[in-house]
Short mmCIF file of C-alpha atoms in Angstrom, two decimals:
data_model
loop_
_atom_site.label_atom_id
_atom_site.label_comp_id
_atom_site.label_asym_id
_atom_site.label_seq_id
_atom_site.Cartn_x
_atom_site.Cartn_y
_atom_site.Cartn_z
CA UNK A 1 1.90 5.72 5.52
CA UNK A 2 1.47 9.19 3.98
CA UNK A 3 1.71 11.14 7.23
CA UNK A 4 3.61 14.22 8.35
CA UNK A 5 6.55 12.60 10.16
CA UNK A 6 10.25 13.36 10.42
CA UNK A 7 11.30 9.85 9.34
CA UNK A 8 10.69 6.15 10.03
CA UNK A 9 13.55 4.87 12.19
CA UNK A 10 12.38 1.30 12.86
CA UNK A 11 14.83 -1.29 11.53
CA UNK A 12 14.08 -4.93 12.28
CA UNK A 13 17.69 -5.90 11.62
CA UNK A 14 18.94 -3.81 14.59
CA UNK A 15 17.00 -5.96 17.09
CA UNK A 16 16.24 -3.04 19.43
CA UNK A 17 13.99 -4.11 22.31
CA UNK A 18 12.65 -0.68 23.34
CA UNK A 19 13.11 3.08 23.18
CA UNK A 20 14.30 4.87 26.34
CA UNK A 21 13.49 8.56 26.68
CA UNK A 22 16.02 10.82 28.39
CA UNK A 23 15.40 13.88 30.55
CA UNK A 24 15.96 17.29 29.08
CA UNK A 25 16.12 15.99 25.51
CA UNK A 26 14.08 16.92 22.47
CA UNK A 27 11.27 14.44 21.88
CA UNK A 28 10.62 13.41 18.26
CA UNK A 29 7.69 11.66 16.67
CA UNK A 30 10.12 9.07 15.29
CA UNK A 31 11.03 7.87 18.82
CA UNK A 32 7.43 7.23 19.83
CA UNK A 33 6.61 5.62 16.49
CA UNK A 34 9.65 3.35 16.71
CA UNK A 35 8.61 2.15 20.18
CA UNK A 36 5.20 1.15 18.81
CA UNK A 37 6.83 -0.59 15.83
CA UNK A 38 9.25 -2.52 18.07
CA UNK A 39 6.42 -3.85 20.23
CA UNK A 40 4.19 -4.64 17.26
CA UNK A 41 6.98 -6.50 15.48
CA UNK A 42 7.64 -8.52 18.65
CA UNK A 43 3.98 -9.50 19.02
CA UNK A 44 3.62 -10.50 15.37
CA UNK A 45 6.82 -12.55 15.44
CA UNK A 46 5.62 -14.29 18.59
CA UNK A 47 2.28 -15.07 16.92
CA UNK A 48 4.04 -16.66 13.95
CA UNK A 49 6.27 -18.71 16.26
CA UNK A 50 3.24 -20.04 18.13
CA UNK A 51 0.72 -20.72 15.36
CA UNK A 52 2.70 -20.60 12.11
CA UNK A 53 2.53 -18.20 9.16
CA UNK A 54 -1.24 -18.47 8.59
CA UNK A 55 -4.01 -19.84 10.82
CA UNK A 56 -7.16 -18.87 12.68
CA UNK A 57 -8.59 -19.74 16.12
CA UNK A 58 -10.81 -22.81 15.99
CA UNK A 59 -13.50 -21.10 18.11
CA UNK A 60 -13.59 -17.99 15.92
CA UNK A 61 -12.20 -19.16 12.60
CA UNK A 62 -13.17 -16.66 9.94
CA UNK A 63 -13.11 -16.30 6.16
CA UNK A 64 -14.85 -19.49 5.13
CA UNK A 65 -16.85 -19.16 1.91
CA UNK A 66 -20.48 -20.19 2.08
CA UNK A 67 -21.05 -21.11 -1.52
CA UNK A 68 -23.93 -23.60 -1.27
CA UNK A 69 -26.84 -24.51 0.96
CA UNK A 70 -24.76 -27.39 2.25
CA UNK A 71 -21.99 -24.99 3.26
CA UNK A 72 -24.53 -22.82 5.06
CA UNK A 73 -26.06 -25.73 6.95
CA UNK A 74 -22.65 -27.03 8.02
CA UNK A 75 -21.06 -23.75 9.11
CA UNK A 76 -20.22 -23.55 12.79
CA UNK A 77 -20.87 -19.80 12.84
CA UNK A 78 -24.60 -19.20 13.24
CA UNK A 79 -26.35 -15.92 12.48
CA UNK A 80 -27.77 -14.00 15.44
CA UNK A 81 -31.30 -14.94 16.42
CA UNK A 82 -32.50 -11.38 17.03
CA UNK A 83 -31.79 -9.80 13.64
CA UNK A 84 -31.98 -10.69 9.94
CA UNK A 85 -28.61 -11.28 8.33
CA UNK A 86 -27.08 -11.54 4.91
CA UNK A 87 -27.02 -15.29 5.47
CA UNK A 88 -30.83 -15.48 5.61
CA UNK A 89 -31.22 -13.17 2.63
CA UNK A 90 -28.66 -14.94 0.47
CA UNK A 91 -29.60 -15.16 -3.21
CA UNK A 92 -28.55 -17.85 -5.64
CA UNK A 93 -24.95 -17.46 -6.87
CA UNK A 94 -24.18 -15.11 -3.99
CA UNK A 95 -21.22 -16.31 -1.94
CA UNK A 96 -20.72 -15.16 1.65
CA UNK A 97 -17.53 -14.67 3.66
CA UNK A 98 -18.00 -15.73 7.28
CA UNK A 99 -17.04 -13.52 10.23
CA UNK A 100 -14.10 -14.32 12.46
CA UNK A 101 -10.33 -13.89 12.61
CA UNK A 102 -7.35 -15.12 10.66
CA UNK A 103 -3.65 -14.40 11.20
CA UNK A 104 -1.26 -13.84 8.31
CA UNK A 105 2.42 -13.53 9.31
CA UNK A 106 1.20 -12.32 12.69
CA UNK A 107 -1.10 -9.68 11.17
CA UNK A 108 -4.68 -10.11 12.39
CA UNK A 109 -7.44 -9.84 9.79
CA UNK A 110 -10.90 -9.55 11.33
CA UNK A 111 -14.28 -9.81 9.66
CA UNK A 112 -17.02 -8.61 12.01
CA UNK A 113 -20.07 -9.69 10.00
CA UNK A 114 -21.10 -11.76 7.02
CA UNK A 115 -19.81 -10.08 3.86
CA UNK A 116 -20.66 -10.67 0.22
CA UNK A 117 -17.79 -12.06 -1.84
CA UNK A 118 -16.57 -9.75 -4.59
CA UNK A 119 -17.93 -11.08 -7.90
CA UNK A 120 -14.52 -10.55 -9.52
CA UNK A 121 -13.22 -13.50 -7.51
CA UNK A 122 -15.35 -15.98 -9.45
CA UNK A 123 -15.22 -14.24 -12.83
CA UNK A 124 -13.02 -16.92 -14.41
CA UNK A 125 -14.50 -20.03 -12.81
CA UNK A 126 -15.99 -22.77 -15.02
CA UNK A 127 -17.09 -26.35 -14.49
CA UNK A 128 -13.70 -27.52 -15.73
CA UNK A 129 -11.63 -24.78 -14.14
CA UNK A 130 -11.89 -24.13 -10.37
CA UNK A 131 -10.10 -21.16 -8.81
CA UNK A 132 -7.75 -20.86 -5.84
CA UNK A 133 -9.06 -18.35 -3.30
CA UNK A 134 -6.79 -16.55 -0.82
CA UNK A 135 -6.82 -13.83 1.81
CA UNK A 136 -4.78 -10.66 1.29
CA UNK A 137 -4.13 -8.37 4.30
CA UNK A 138 -2.16 -5.15 4.68
CA UNK A 139 -2.05 -1.94 6.74
CA UNK A 140 -3.66 1.29 5.54
CA UNK A 141 -3.36 4.78 7.00
CA UNK A 142 -6.43 6.48 8.48
CA UNK A 143 -6.49 10.27 8.81
CA UNK A 144 -9.22 12.69 9.85
CA UNK A 145 -10.32 12.71 6.20
CA UNK A 146 -11.26 9.03 6.41
CA UNK A 147 -12.45 9.12 10.04
CA UNK A 148 -13.17 12.51 11.61
CA UNK A 149 -13.77 10.95 15.03
CA UNK A 150 -10.00 10.85 15.66
CA UNK A 151 -9.86 14.66 15.54
CA UNK A 152 -9.92 16.42 18.92
CA UNK A 153 -12.68 19.02 18.46
CA UNK A 154 -11.43 21.06 21.46
CA UNK A 155 -8.40 22.11 19.39
CA UNK A 156 -10.67 23.96 16.99
CA UNK A 157 -9.74 22.19 13.78
CA UNK A 158 -6.11 20.95 13.65
CA UNK A 159 -5.48 17.24 13.48
CA UNK A 160 -3.07 15.31 15.69
CA UNK A 161 -2.00 11.70 15.18
CA UNK A 162 -3.13 9.38 12.40
CA UNK A 163 -4.02 5.71 12.70
CA UNK A 164 -3.13 2.45 10.95
CA UNK A 165 -5.81 -0.09 10.06
CA UNK A 166 -5.54 -3.67 8.83
CA UNK A 167 -7.45 -4.05 5.57
CA UNK A 168 -8.28 -7.39 3.98
CA UNK A 169 -9.67 -8.73 0.74
CA UNK A 170 -10.59 -12.19 -0.50
CA UNK A 171 -9.10 -12.69 -3.96
CA UNK A 172 -8.50 -15.43 -6.52
CA UNK A 173 -5.24 -16.17 -8.29
CA UNK A 174 -6.54 -15.47 -11.77
CA UNK A 175 -4.44 -18.34 -13.09
CA UNK A 176 -5.38 -21.87 -14.03
CA UNK A 177 -5.28 -24.44 -11.26
CA UNK A 178 -3.45 -27.54 -12.35
CA UNK A 179 -5.71 -30.58 -12.06
CA UNK A 180 -4.97 -32.79 -9.09
CA UNK A 181 -6.07 -36.39 -8.62
CA UNK A 182 -5.92 -38.50 -5.49
CA UNK A 183 -6.96 -38.07 -1.89
CA UNK A 184 -8.15 -34.75 -0.40
CA UNK A 185 -4.87 -34.59 1.52
CA UNK A 186 -2.85 -34.95 -1.68
CA UNK A 187 -4.97 -32.31 -3.38
CA UNK A 188 -4.55 -29.85 -0.52
CA UNK A 189 -0.77 -30.40 -0.57
CA UNK A 190 -0.64 -29.73 -4.33
CA UNK A 191 -2.78 -26.60 -4.09
CA UNK A 192 -0.61 -25.24 -1.28
CA UNK A 193 2.50 -25.80 -3.41
CA UNK A 194 0.92 -24.06 -6.40
CA UNK A 195 -0.13 -21.13 -4.19
CA UNK A 196 3.39 -20.76 -2.80
CA UNK A 197 4.84 -20.83 -6.33
CA UNK A 198 2.40 -18.07 -7.32
CA UNK A 199 3.47 -15.88 -4.38
CA UNK A 200 7.15 -16.25 -5.29
CA UNK A 201 6.46 -15.60 -8.98
CA UNK A 202 4.22 -12.54 -8.66
CA UNK A 203 5.20 -11.00 -5.35
CA UNK A 204 8.61 -12.40 -4.49
CA UNK A 205 10.63 -10.32 -6.94
CA UNK A 206 10.24 -6.76 -5.70
CA UNK A 207 11.74 -3.71 -7.42
CA UNK A 208 14.72 -1.80 -6.07
CA UNK A 209 15.45 1.91 -5.83
CA UNK A 210 18.78 3.72 -5.75
CA UNK A 211 19.05 7.21 -4.29
CA UNK A 212 22.07 9.49 -4.31
CA UNK A 213 23.15 13.11 -4.56
CA UNK A 214 24.43 14.91 -7.62
CA UNK A 215 27.84 16.53 -7.24
CA UNK A 216 27.73 20.03 -8.70
CA UNK A 217 30.42 21.29 -10.98
CA UNK A 218 32.68 23.97 -9.38
CA UNK A 219 31.81 27.58 -10.20
CA UNK A 220 32.98 31.07 -9.25
CA UNK A 221 29.77 32.19 -7.57
CA UNK A 222 30.67 32.96 -3.91
CA UNK A 223 27.05 32.39 -2.88
CA UNK A 224 26.87 28.91 -4.38
CA UNK A 225 27.27 25.76 -2.30
CA UNK A 226 30.50 23.82 -2.69
CA UNK A 227 30.68 20.87 -5.10
CA UNK A 228 30.84 18.54 -2.09
CA UNK A 229 27.68 19.91 -0.45
CA UNK A 230 25.39 17.20 -1.77
CA UNK A 231 21.87 17.99 -0.61
CA UNK A 232 21.24 21.66 -1.38
CA UNK A 233 17.80 22.14 0.19
CA UNK A 234 17.12 24.73 2.88
CA UNK A 235 14.63 22.54 4.73
CA UNK A 236 14.72 19.04 6.16
CA UNK A 237 12.49 16.86 4.01
CA UNK A 238 11.14 13.32 3.91
CA UNK A 239 10.96 12.42 0.23
CA UNK A 240 8.49 9.79 -0.85
CA UNK A 241 8.93 7.89 -4.12
CA UNK A 242 5.73 5.99 -4.92
CA UNK A 243 4.67 3.77 -7.80
CA UNK A 244 1.62 5.22 -9.55
CA UNK A 245 0.73 3.11 -12.58
CA UNK A 246 1.62 -0.58 -12.16
CA UNK A 247 3.38 -2.50 -14.88
CA UNK A 248 6.86 -3.41 -16.13
CA UNK A 249 9.88 -1.17 -16.27
CA UNK A 250 11.18 -0.05 -19.66
CA UNK A 251 14.64 -0.69 -21.07
CA UNK A 252 16.46 2.10 -22.91
CA UNK A 253 16.08 1.70 -26.66
CA UNK A 254 13.74 -1.30 -26.38
CA UNK A 255 10.15 -1.03 -27.56
CA UNK A 256 7.76 -2.00 -24.75
CA UNK A 257 4.81 -4.33 -25.30
CA UNK A 258 2.73 -2.40 -22.76
CA UNK A 259 2.79 0.91 -20.95
CA UNK A 260 5.64 1.07 -18.45
CA UNK A 261 5.07 1.63 -14.76
CA UNK A 262 5.24 5.22 -13.54
CA UNK A 263 6.21 6.90 -10.27
CA UNK A 264 5.40 10.15 -8.50
CA UNK A 265 7.24 11.88 -5.68
CA UNK A 266 6.63 14.22 -2.78
CA UNK A 267 9.01 16.17 -0.55
CA UNK A 268 6.52 15.90 2.34
CA UNK A 269 5.90 12.12 2.32
CA UNK A 270 2.69 12.72 0.35
CA UNK A 271 1.09 14.20 3.46
CA UNK A 272 -0.29 17.39 1.85
CA UNK A 273 -3.90 16.28 1.34
CA UNK A 274 -7.31 17.87 1.86
CA UNK A 275 -10.90 16.59 1.67
CA UNK A 276 -12.89 17.54 -1.39
CA UNK A 277 -16.43 18.47 -0.43
CA UNK A 278 -17.98 20.02 -3.54
CA UNK A 279 -17.62 21.92 -6.80
CA UNK A 280 -18.42 25.49 -7.78
CA UNK A 281 -18.21 26.44 -11.46
CA UNK A 282 -15.63 23.71 -12.04
CA UNK A 283 -13.50 24.56 -9.00
CA UNK A 284 -13.00 22.04 -6.21
CA UNK A 285 -14.10 23.23 -2.79
CA UNK A 286 -11.45 22.35 -0.21
CA UNK A 287 -10.34 23.69 3.19
CA UNK A 288 -7.95 26.64 2.97
CA UNK A 289 -4.28 25.69 3.49
CA UNK A 290 -2.84 26.68 6.86
CA UNK A 291 0.47 27.79 5.32
CA UNK A 292 2.24 27.97 1.98
CA UNK A 293 4.34 24.84 2.52
CA UNK A 294 1.22 22.76 3.19
CA UNK A 295 -0.85 24.33 0.42
CA UNK A 296 -1.34 24.18 -3.32
CA UNK A 297 -0.09 26.30 -6.22
CA UNK A 298 -0.73 26.79 -9.92
CA UNK A 299 1.04 24.22 -12.09
CA UNK A 300 1.29 21.54 -9.41
CA UNK A 301 0.05 18.01 -10.00
CA UNK A 302 -2.59 16.68 -7.62
CA UNK A 303 -4.17 13.25 -7.28
CA UNK A 304 -7.94 12.84 -6.99
CA UNK A 305 -8.92 9.68 -5.11
CA UNK A 306 -11.35 8.24 -2.58
CA UNK A 307 -11.82 5.34 -0.19
CA UNK A 308 -12.15 2.77 -2.98
CA UNK A 309 -8.74 3.77 -4.35
CA UNK A 310 -7.21 3.27 -0.89
CA UNK A 311 -8.83 -0.12 -0.23
CA UNK A 312 -8.23 -1.51 -3.73
CA UNK A 313 -4.79 0.16 -3.92
CA UNK A 314 -5.63 1.71 -7.27
CA UNK A 315 -3.97 4.97 -8.31
CA UNK A 316 -6.17 8.03 -8.49
CA UNK A 317 -6.37 10.62 -11.26
CA UNK A 318 -3.34 12.91 -11.64
CA UNK A 319 -4.32 16.36 -12.93
CA UNK A 320 -2.60 19.76 -13.09
CA UNK A 321 -3.91 22.82 -11.25
CA UNK A 322 -4.89 25.89 -13.28
CA UNK A 323 -5.69 28.00 -10.24
CA UNK A 324 -5.39 27.63 -6.46
CA UNK A 325 -6.30 29.73 -3.45
CA UNK A 326 -9.11 30.80 -1.18
CA UNK A 327 -10.27 27.28 -0.48
CA UNK A 328 -10.73 26.29 -4.13
CA UNK A 329 -8.69 24.41 -6.71
CA UNK A 330 -9.31 24.66 -10.44
CA UNK A 331 -8.26 21.67 -12.54
CA UNK A 332 -6.87 21.64 -16.05
CA UNK A 333 -8.95 18.94 -17.84
CA UNK A 334 -6.52 18.96 -20.78
CA UNK A 335 -3.78 17.58 -18.50
CA UNK A 336 -5.46 14.17 -18.09
CA UNK A 337 -6.16 11.38 -20.53
CA UNK A 338 -9.64 11.01 -21.97
CA UNK A 339 -12.07 9.20 -19.68
CA UNK A 340 -10.16 9.82 -16.44
CA UNK A 341 -12.58 10.59 -13.57
CA UNK A 342 -12.60 14.25 -12.54
CA UNK A 343 -16.02 15.11 -11.16
CA UNK A 344 -17.08 14.62 -7.56
CA UNK A 345 -19.92 12.39 -8.76
CA UNK A 346 -17.28 9.91 -9.96
CA UNK A 347 -15.80 9.51 -6.46
CA UNK A 348 -17.28 8.13 -3.25
CA UNK A 349 -19.23 10.76 -1.35
CA UNK A 350 -17.57 11.85 1.87
CA UNK A 351 -14.20 10.23 1.13
CA UNK A 352 -13.00 12.19 -1.93
CA UNK A 353 -9.66 13.92 -1.40
CA UNK A 354 -6.97 15.88 -3.21
CA UNK A 355 -3.30 15.04 -2.61
CA UNK A 356 -0.35 17.14 -3.78
CA UNK A 357 2.65 15.63 -5.56
CA UNK A 358 5.81 17.47 -6.58
CA UNK A 359 7.01 15.95 -9.86
CA UNK A 360 7.44 18.40 -12.73
CA UNK A 361 8.90 18.50 -16.21
CA UNK A 362 12.58 19.42 -16.55
CA UNK A 363 15.31 18.87 -19.11
CA UNK A 364 15.76 15.28 -17.95
CA UNK A 365 12.15 14.33 -17.09
CA UNK A 366 8.99 14.08 -19.17
CA UNK A 367 5.65 13.21 -17.62
CA UNK A 368 3.38 10.39 -18.70
CA UNK A 369 -0.20 11.17 -17.59
CA UNK A 370 1.19 13.29 -14.77
CA UNK A 371 3.77 10.78 -13.51
CA UNK A 372 7.28 9.73 -14.54
CA UNK A 373 7.71 6.62 -16.71
CA UNK A 374 10.20 4.14 -15.26
CA UNK A 375 13.22 3.36 -17.41
CA UNK A 376 15.72 0.99 -15.81
CA UNK A 377 19.11 2.39 -14.78
CA UNK A 378 18.18 5.96 -15.71
CA UNK A 379 18.91 8.60 -13.07
CA UNK A 380 16.05 11.02 -12.45
CA UNK A 381 17.09 14.37 -10.89
CA UNK A 382 14.29 15.49 -8.57
CA UNK A 383 15.40 18.65 -6.73
CA UNK A 384 18.19 20.13 -4.60
CA UNK A 385 20.69 17.50 -5.73
CA UNK A 386 18.56 14.44 -5.00
CA UNK A 387 18.38 11.85 -7.76
CA UNK A 388 16.87 8.36 -7.94
CA UNK A 389 17.18 5.36 -10.23
CA UNK A 390 15.57 1.94 -10.61
CA UNK A 391 18.25 -0.72 -11.27
CA UNK A 392 17.41 -3.31 -13.90
CA UNK A 393 17.00 -6.97 -12.90
CA UNK A 394 20.19 -8.98 -12.98
CA UNK A 395 20.80 -10.44 -16.42
CA UNK A 396 19.68 -14.03 -16.72
CA UNK A 397 16.87 -13.79 -14.17
CA UNK A 398 13.63 -15.26 -15.54
CA UNK A 399 11.18 -12.69 -14.16
CA UNK A 400 10.96 -8.92 -14.41
CA UNK A 401 10.39 -6.75 -11.36
CA UNK A 402 6.75 -6.35 -10.47
CA UNK A 403 6.01 -2.65 -10.01
CA UNK A 404 2.89 -2.53 -7.86
CA UNK A 405 0.77 0.59 -7.41
CA UNK A 406 1.30 2.07 -3.95
CA UNK A 407 4.79 0.63 -3.32
CA UNK A 408 6.98 3.40 -1.89
CA UNK A 409 10.42 4.38 -0.58
CA UNK A 410 11.21 7.07 2.02
CA UNK A 411 14.35 9.21 1.72
CA UNK A 412 15.12 11.61 4.62
CA UNK A 413 17.17 14.64 3.53
CA UNK A 414 18.93 16.71 6.19
CA UNK A 415 20.28 20.26 5.99
CA UNK A 416 22.78 19.81 8.86
CA UNK A 417 24.68 17.06 7.03
CA UNK A 418 23.91 18.18 3.45
CA UNK A 419 23.12 14.53 2.86
CA UNK A 420 20.36 11.96 2.67
CA UNK A 421 19.96 9.15 5.19
CA UNK A 422 20.39 6.29 2.78
CA UNK A 423 22.74 3.31 3.18
CA UNK A 424 25.87 3.48 1.05
CA UNK A 425 25.26 0.00 -0.37
CA UNK A 426 21.73 0.99 -1.39
CA UNK A 427 23.10 4.00 -3.26
CA UNK A 428 24.90 1.55 -5.53
CA UNK A 429 22.68 -1.52 -5.57
CA UNK A 430 19.30 -0.18 -4.48
CA UNK A 431 16.94 -1.22 -1.71
CA UNK A 432 13.53 -2.85 -1.47
CA UNK A 433 10.35 -0.78 -0.97
CA UNK A 434 9.49 0.39 2.54
CA UNK A 435 5.92 -0.72 1.86
CA UNK A 436 3.13 -1.50 1.25
CA UNK A 437 3.70 -4.93 2.81
CA UNK A 438 1.07 -7.48 1.80
CA UNK A 439 0.47 -10.82 3.52
CA UNK A 440 -1.23 -13.80 1.90
CA UNK A 441 -2.95 -16.96 3.14
CA UNK A 442 -4.60 -19.76 1.23
CA UNK A 443 -8.32 -20.20 1.98
CA UNK A 444 -9.31 -22.98 -0.39
CA UNK A 445 -10.69 -23.79 -3.83
CA UNK A 446 -13.99 -22.68 -5.37
CA UNK A 447 -15.58 -25.07 -7.82
CA UNK A 448 -18.62 -25.01 -10.08
CA UNK A 449 -20.57 -28.25 -10.53
CA UNK A 450 -23.95 -28.53 -12.24
CA UNK A 451 -24.43 -24.79 -11.90
CA UNK A 452 -23.73 -24.73 -8.16
CA UNK A 453 -20.67 -23.41 -6.36
CA UNK A 454 -18.86 -25.39 -3.69
CA UNK A 455 -15.94 -24.46 -1.45
CA UNK A 456 -13.11 -26.86 -0.59
CA UNK A 457 -11.85 -25.45 2.72
CA UNK A 458 -8.06 -25.43 3.16
CA UNK A 459 -7.73 -22.99 6.07
CA UNK A 460 -5.43 -23.78 8.98
CA UNK A 461 -6.70 -23.54 12.56
CA UNK A 462 -5.30 -23.70 16.06
CA UNK A 463 -6.79 -24.43 19.49
CA UNK A 464 -6.32 -22.37 22.61
CA UNK A 465 -3.25 -23.15 24.66
CA UNK A 466 -5.39 -23.32 27.79
CA UNK A 467 -9.03 -24.27 28.29
CA UNK A 468 -11.46 -21.64 29.51
CA UNK A 469 -12.63 -22.14 33.12
#
């Protein structure tokens, strides 16, 4: 979540049951947020214990695919009688996703109405090659930029808390399904095994990040911090390291077959963001910053994005600022690669936004399209003594780390201790991303026979523990 917080203190491994406030003490956002995380983690773990890793309620089982007239006639979810629906207006080769609920690792995905299946899901399907279809769910942050109704208008403009929302998408594996003969039960078992293998192959091996502090060489300047000071910043910060361009990591001295993944960083958890409402002579019209720390400056890199980038977890366009101030930002078009979207007409109306990032060129860092190319085991000095590195996979492992756009790590830096809050073991070996955490569930198999689609349903369902009166 790119929000303005002190830090994220929830740690599942500590097994805390609740947060207890004390009288006369300072109250921090982290305490309240941790209480919510403790309760949410408990509820999701309980859900998994009761119904398993993936299942939906039999009376409101969602996310079936209506791929044929036979599927439509046999669905147990009927369209409302008092209004036309997508179901009644369905065109040939249009596949619908039914409303209802489905739980993935305790996370509830809810579809409120019939939705049209993304055509990319069936792009590779042929009569001889069906595709495995699955549900992907994750949490996304909602701010007043995405939903202004959460702003308290009585305050005259400032925002307060943000929200988290569960997003979902129906996707296909994009890999060939191995042919399976035998009974439907045997086929379902084989497809489930193939799906689990795919999860472990593509999403099981997550990248690691090391973070540490550079020890300065001694000098005779009486105003300089001591060599043992570590973090040299004058403000407490929550650094965010986030993957921008997905892809593999590069190895020093080894020519890469494709562009390496890149990362960007922010000292404010990426929370400096403003809506982008228009353009005037090439300058972006944005709300004026409330202070210098939360504003924009010439030479900074900003990311242009919109709702579709958030939902699809695609990186936006990184571009350098030529001018900033007075509620306008002027972009440097020469700082982006050819064809990158820059104009407001290339972003969704009402959801376009500009986010500040803090990476910059120095003697140890060069930028690749505004971000930093990832080279394994190289230490990248960011600022005020903080440095980060991505350790290479252990030699002999068959798969490379999968750098996924949007994956991030949070590093709290504190002035009082001149240190970062980062486990000592992780400084040496690295730690997994703090998010984004995706959850997957098999839905079934889509097939194409004689020009018609059909859906082999492989969803799991559960009944209520008690009958309704």
